[in-house]
Amino acid sequence: MLKGLVICCLAALFPAVWTKADSTFVECGIMYRLITEDSVNIVAREGGYPAGTFKDSALCVPARVSHEGRTYHVRSIGREAFAKCSAIKHVVICEGIEEIHDYAFALCANMESISIPSSVRDIGEYSLSFCVSLTSISVDEANETFDSRDGCNAIIRTKGDRLLAACKGTRIPSSVDRIDGSAYKGCLIDSVIIPDGVRQICEYAFSYCPRLTRVHISSTVEMIDEGMFYECPNITSITVDERNKDYDSRGGCNAIISGECLVRGCSTTIIPAGVEVIGRAAFYQCTGLRSIVIPEGVTDIQSSAFSDCSSLKHVSLPSTLTYLEPWGGRQFHGCTSLDSIYIPANVDTLNSNAFSCCTSLCSIVVDPKNKKFDSRDGCNAIIETSEDRLIVGCNSTVIPEGVWLISNEAFAGSGITSINIPASVTSIDSMAFFRCDRLMSITVAPDNKTYKSDGSNSIVERKTGRLVLGCATTRFLPEVTSIGAYAFAGTPEVLVLPEGIRDIGICAFFWCRDLRSVVIPRSVKHVGRGAFYGCSRLFGKVFMGDDVKID
């Protein structure tokens, strides 16, 4: 009785408490979410927008909406609210809407125009990214936060003169001080001329512009962030105004150079004399680059400098080279056409992933005069001489007797099909053979006291029964009790793990894309985090036991 009285009293005290129960509704095809008693946000509609939702492909985003007898103020267009809506061609946002959130109209492939009212005071990142048909952007002249001055077809933050969002119809005004990160993300522009007046170009400002071929940097640009042309593979012409005090393209080299550092190159770059450093991601994904001569005088190649240059077949490194930046590394990662490399005598620093995922690499030679590294006995590998540690391998590597450690990513993503582990090897880092999906034959010298193979096409640690490396042809030895981290480079389509295995390590089957189904026995008590991450075709995991801990 007392309990019922208390409930009644509470109801009397708070008769008009607003609740978010059933807080979404749809009107005219647009989904809204209640945020207060009298206001809503537009939110993404699950499953997207059906064909015919927007009459004549025009979207008028209302500032007020009525539902079940009540009228609400529409405050904002939420994250991804209209993303990927291919039906939209023209967008008019009504006066009263205050915010446009991240990705609000991203990937609207057929959108040609958008109009921003004076009431909008906040625009999120990537709101117009990958709108490949967009040619017209206008901001109401009464807007105190943003503008599209001089009919420039862009969104500019008035305070600070920052260009936030652009399209293929944009003309950058000379009054712009900074081009923000991802401003042109996904635009189908052919060329860009940075006008005098612009001082800074931010990271990823022109990212994912696949048609971009020509770039001109003006005299006033004094700061260019890394990744300015990220994922722009078809640039063939780069020029810098001769009056620029911070950057140049000396000798018509088709590159951007700052002092002694080459900041950005392209497929037609000829690296000029005087350059000492190839900057981070300087040639990233220059898919048209087929050969490069790095001239004498260059001492440092920074991380990802030539990463994913898939057509790069020939590289000439200078005798002056000493340093392949180890933090990040990946200087030639993903250069899938590169078939040989010669490491000069003065190189004394490199990361084991410097040549990762170079699937055609079959010849590695280290200059005999190099005091830090060697490729002893024609092994086609880079070995740290004093430590007898194999740093980098390739398709034709023969691990020589005397090597005791195979480093992380030494063979990562290589095209290697077979490997023999000599008796001297006592340690193999967990990611040494990461993503070697062509590997089919694995053997271990019979007199190796740490590892064994016994015809199983795998590497098993004798002391622990841990399977260190397996492949699509692996036959499980009866003494295997655990599968190590990143152990499998590949698998058959159907994998039945035998009884006796108790533990499956983290990322044990990482990126085994041929795997369709796996049967996990009752003996397995633990499955590590990401054990089957990236197994995109895997549709069935059958657990025979019911007391498995899965991270």
Short mmCIF file of N, CA and C in Angstrom, two decimals, residues 313 335-342 355 357-365 375 378-382 392-398 411 414-417 438:
data_model
loop_
_atom_site.label_atom_id
_atom_site.label_comp_id
_atom_site.label_asym_id
_atom_site.label_seq_id
_atom_site.Cartn_x
_atom_site.Cartn_y
_atom_site.Cartn_z
N LYS A 313 59.76 -0.44 -60.49
CA LYS A 313 60.51 -1.68 -60.73
C LYS A 313 62.00 -1.52 -60.43
N CYS A 335 55.60 -1.91 -52.96
CA CYS A 335 56.13 -1.71 -54.32
C CYS A 335 56.16 -3.09 -54.99
N THR A 336 55.02 -3.49 -55.49
CA THR A 336 54.82 -4.88 -55.92
C THR A 336 55.55 -5.24 -57.20
N SER A 337 56.10 -4.25 -57.91
CA SER A 337 56.88 -4.54 -59.12
C SER A 337 58.38 -4.55 -58.87
N LEU A 338 58.80 -4.09 -57.73
CA LEU A 338 60.23 -4.01 -57.40
C LEU A 338 60.82 -5.42 -57.30
N ASP A 339 61.83 -5.72 -58.12
CA ASP A 339 62.36 -7.08 -58.14
C ASP A 339 63.76 -7.21 -57.55
N SER A 340 64.47 -6.08 -57.37
CA SER A 340 65.81 -6.17 -56.79
C SER A 340 66.16 -4.88 -56.07
N ILE A 341 67.06 -5.00 -55.10
CA ILE A 341 67.51 -3.81 -54.38
C ILE A 341 68.96 -4.02 -53.94
N TYR A 342 69.75 -2.94 -54.05
CA TYR A 342 71.15 -2.95 -53.62
C TYR A 342 71.29 -1.96 -52.47
N PHE A 355 60.80 -3.01 -46.81
CA PHE A 355 60.42 -3.59 -48.10
C PHE A 355 59.25 -4.57 -47.94
N CYS A 357 55.65 -6.31 -48.17
CA CYS A 357 54.65 -6.44 -49.25
C CYS A 357 55.22 -6.13 -50.63
N CYS A 358 56.51 -6.35 -50.80
CA CYS A 358 57.13 -6.26 -52.14
C CYS A 358 57.10 -7.67 -52.72
N THR A 359 56.00 -8.02 -53.33
CA THR A 359 55.73 -9.41 -53.71
C THR A 359 56.62 -9.93 -54.84
N SER A 360 57.28 -9.04 -55.59
CA SER A 360 58.16 -9.47 -56.69
C SER A 360 59.64 -9.45 -56.31
N LEU A 361 59.96 -8.98 -55.13
CA LEU A 361 61.35 -8.82 -54.73
C LEU A 361 62.03 -10.18 -54.57
N CYS A 362 63.08 -10.40 -55.36
CA CYS A 362 63.76 -11.70 -55.31
C CYS A 362 65.29 -11.56 -55.22
N SER A 363 65.77 -10.33 -55.23
CA SER A 363 67.22 -10.13 -55.12
C SER A 363 67.52 -8.99 -54.15
N ILE A 364 68.24 -9.33 -53.08
CA ILE A 364 68.70 -8.33 -52.12
C ILE A 364 70.20 -8.49 -51.94
N VAL A 365 70.94 -7.44 -52.24
CA VAL A 365 72.39 -7.47 -52.10
C VAL A 365 72.83 -6.29 -51.24
N SER A 375 74.62 -9.50 -46.59
CA SER A 375 73.78 -10.49 -47.27
C SER A 375 74.66 -11.72 -47.53
N GLY A 378 75.29 -14.92 -50.34
CA GLY A 378 74.28 -14.70 -51.38
C GLY A 378 72.88 -15.09 -50.94
N CYS A 379 72.56 -14.81 -49.67
CA CYS A 379 71.30 -15.29 -49.08
C CYS A 379 70.07 -14.51 -49.52
N ASN A 380 70.26 -13.40 -50.23
CA ASN A 380 69.14 -12.55 -50.64
C ASN A 380 68.31 -12.09 -49.44
N ALA A 381 69.02 -11.54 -48.48
CA ALA A 381 68.38 -11.01 -47.27
C ALA A 381 69.29 -9.95 -46.68
N ILE A 382 68.73 -9.16 -45.76
CA ILE A 382 69.53 -8.19 -45.01
C ILE A 382 69.67 -8.72 -43.59
N VAL A 392 65.46 -8.31 -43.12
CA VAL A 392 64.60 -8.27 -44.30
C VAL A 392 64.87 -9.49 -45.17
N GLY A 393 63.78 -10.15 -45.58
CA GLY A 393 63.88 -11.26 -46.51
C GLY A 393 63.06 -11.00 -47.77
N CYS A 394 63.12 -11.93 -48.70
CA CYS A 394 62.35 -11.78 -49.94
C CYS A 394 62.01 -13.16 -50.49
N ASN A 395 61.49 -13.20 -51.71
CA ASN A 395 60.99 -14.45 -52.30
C ASN A 395 62.04 -15.54 -52.40
N SER A 396 63.29 -15.17 -52.63
CA SER A 396 64.33 -16.17 -52.87
C SER A 396 65.34 -16.27 -51.72
N THR A 397 64.97 -15.77 -50.56
CA THR A 397 65.87 -15.82 -49.40
C THR A 397 66.16 -17.25 -48.98
N VAL A 398 67.43 -17.53 -48.73
CA VAL A 398 67.86 -18.77 -48.08
C VAL A 398 68.49 -18.36 -46.75
N PHE A 411 59.60 -10.95 -43.45
CA PHE A 411 59.06 -11.48 -44.70
C PHE A 411 57.63 -10.99 -44.95
N SER A 414 55.52 -10.78 -48.37
CA SER A 414 56.38 -11.13 -49.51
C SER A 414 55.69 -12.22 -50.34
N GLY A 415 56.29 -12.50 -51.48
CA GLY A 415 55.74 -13.54 -52.35
C GLY A 415 56.37 -14.90 -52.11
N ILE A 416 57.00 -15.08 -50.95
CA ILE A 416 57.72 -16.31 -50.65
C ILE A 416 56.77 -17.52 -50.69
N THR A 417 57.24 -18.62 -51.29
CA THR A 417 56.42 -19.83 -51.39
C THR A 417 56.94 -20.97 -50.53
N ARG A 438 51.26 -16.77 -49.93
CA ARG A 438 51.68 -17.70 -50.99
C ARG A 438 52.53 -18.84 -50.44
#
